[in-house]
């Protein structure tokens, strides 16, 4: 019988490719997961052997032959093969692309690794460990008891409650049992102190893994994990595909953070895959947050996750006081109310630091002609250009930029105005109010240069009075012990958004940003500028806390058939013309129906045009996940096997975090 080799290839098509056995081969090498080199169209590709079969749906005479089998044993361990295959099914994505991207570049190119893992000894500096409070002790003991089996734990701890200390104690126990730990965090380059803190605690080797590392360093971490040299890997979402010799625990910190979801190409959720991975490895997983996602809270309610809580701040730190500033009644200039200004002055005069939060970078979001109402827009996107100082217009969707026009591009008039408030403008007005104070701006523009973030952190940790002003980058788990006042410049974003998740995210952000205040011995104050101080959800969030707020949101989600009670997928189509994008989706809607599935749309995406392409979408929802999956599978198979009349770029987003 002729044997057929089924190969996963790094191409977008969601299927395996059949090949004939090579002329010369060692049958002992035909193990699932070994790399093979094959001819594909006019090139050669490196793929992975997935199956050996007896038959093919393609005539044998048309099949090509494998050029060579590259490995004696698979380079990806079995759990990664399983996780990748599962993810390919679940997210309807190419298994070849997923599995090959789980390897260092050299392996993807068919080379071998000749890495000597150099271990940098940690200088363990922390010897006197803090005393745990009873809630911390209970959480640690509980997880240590359950370390030999799969279970999911949600660690719900208010900001400053000492979640990291809980992680460190559990990790200590796991690595003493000669097992490895994977710690996943939303953003690593912004939080160098996370790794610092781990290195101060353990003498065992710790490696980082994230996309802003060089390929060489990433490969180094990969080898360290696979060989068992690394005791701890701290990484971002892509670290979920790291190979380990003996993984004993996964921790996902700030599990609610939407940056665990990849927003392009392979749109996976790092947290959700981490839970699947723990399941495949029969190990515990710990999800931690001060503001858990509604998905995780529902999993607790349905007894899929065990709930652990840290209700009080560690040590002597107190939770901050929240104050609403009614912007309808308070005089303000350049977005700063006089009462916030007065508080800033008070805290600075007392020798403390202040954080101001504004989620809009640049100088002003709109450049406007007062004569003819023209606004500067991007030529490739349906979006306004943002004015950046000193003299640029930038599109935040496609990175297009041009120099600031001196006159209106429509009427040639010279009365152009910058409308609205961005972080640069706020920085300018703060410099006028506090000329001798250091004002540190933290956003994507100010930290794009290498080591810039490090310099800013050094200034913050010096403890000298300063104002830190920034975008959501500031909300990501930093520990700023000298900050006693946090001001939210625009507390309304999200309250009236059409995206059903916006209010959940706004609540999380308010508490996370507020949680930066008063984390050490100094009490903290949070001031929120709002035009809607009576909004019921805002009131509940601040008076009764996140739990009550989340419970209310869950009731609404259930009532309106929204996730996590039902399952969503978005089918997106992008094309040069609006009609083509729309027609493609209309074709899908007309040809595929199923009673258990509801299709809404097609409609233009919120950003209706991006990089010159029109973007339309279908929202597909179902009560049962399986029904949604089967429905999508039928569509995807149909589109991929029939030659396409439509020249569109399409994509599928399962469990989208942005639905507009
Ligand atoms: Zn004009
Ligand atoms: Zn653009």
XYZ file of C-alpha atoms and ligand atoms in Angstrom, residues 377-385 394-401 607 609-612, ligand 2:
23
model
C -8.919 63.126 7.835
C -6.759 60.194 6.813
C -6.692 59.514 3.077
C -6.663 55.739 3.635
C -8.965 55.357 6.665
C -12.383 56.625 7.659
C -10.771 58.430 10.574
C -9.596 61.864 11.642
C -5.922 62.701 11.763
C -0.905 61.272 12.357
C -3.484 58.561 11.745
C -3.685 56.248 14.753
C -5.120 53.443 12.621
C -2.583 53.124 9.800
C 0.346 55.231 11.059
C 0.115 57.543 8.034
C 1.471 60.985 8.790
C -13.830 52.063 11.321
C -12.299 52.047 5.928
C -8.779 51.169 6.972
C -5.575 51.373 4.951
C -7.599 51.909 1.803
Zn -5.121 55.962 8.346
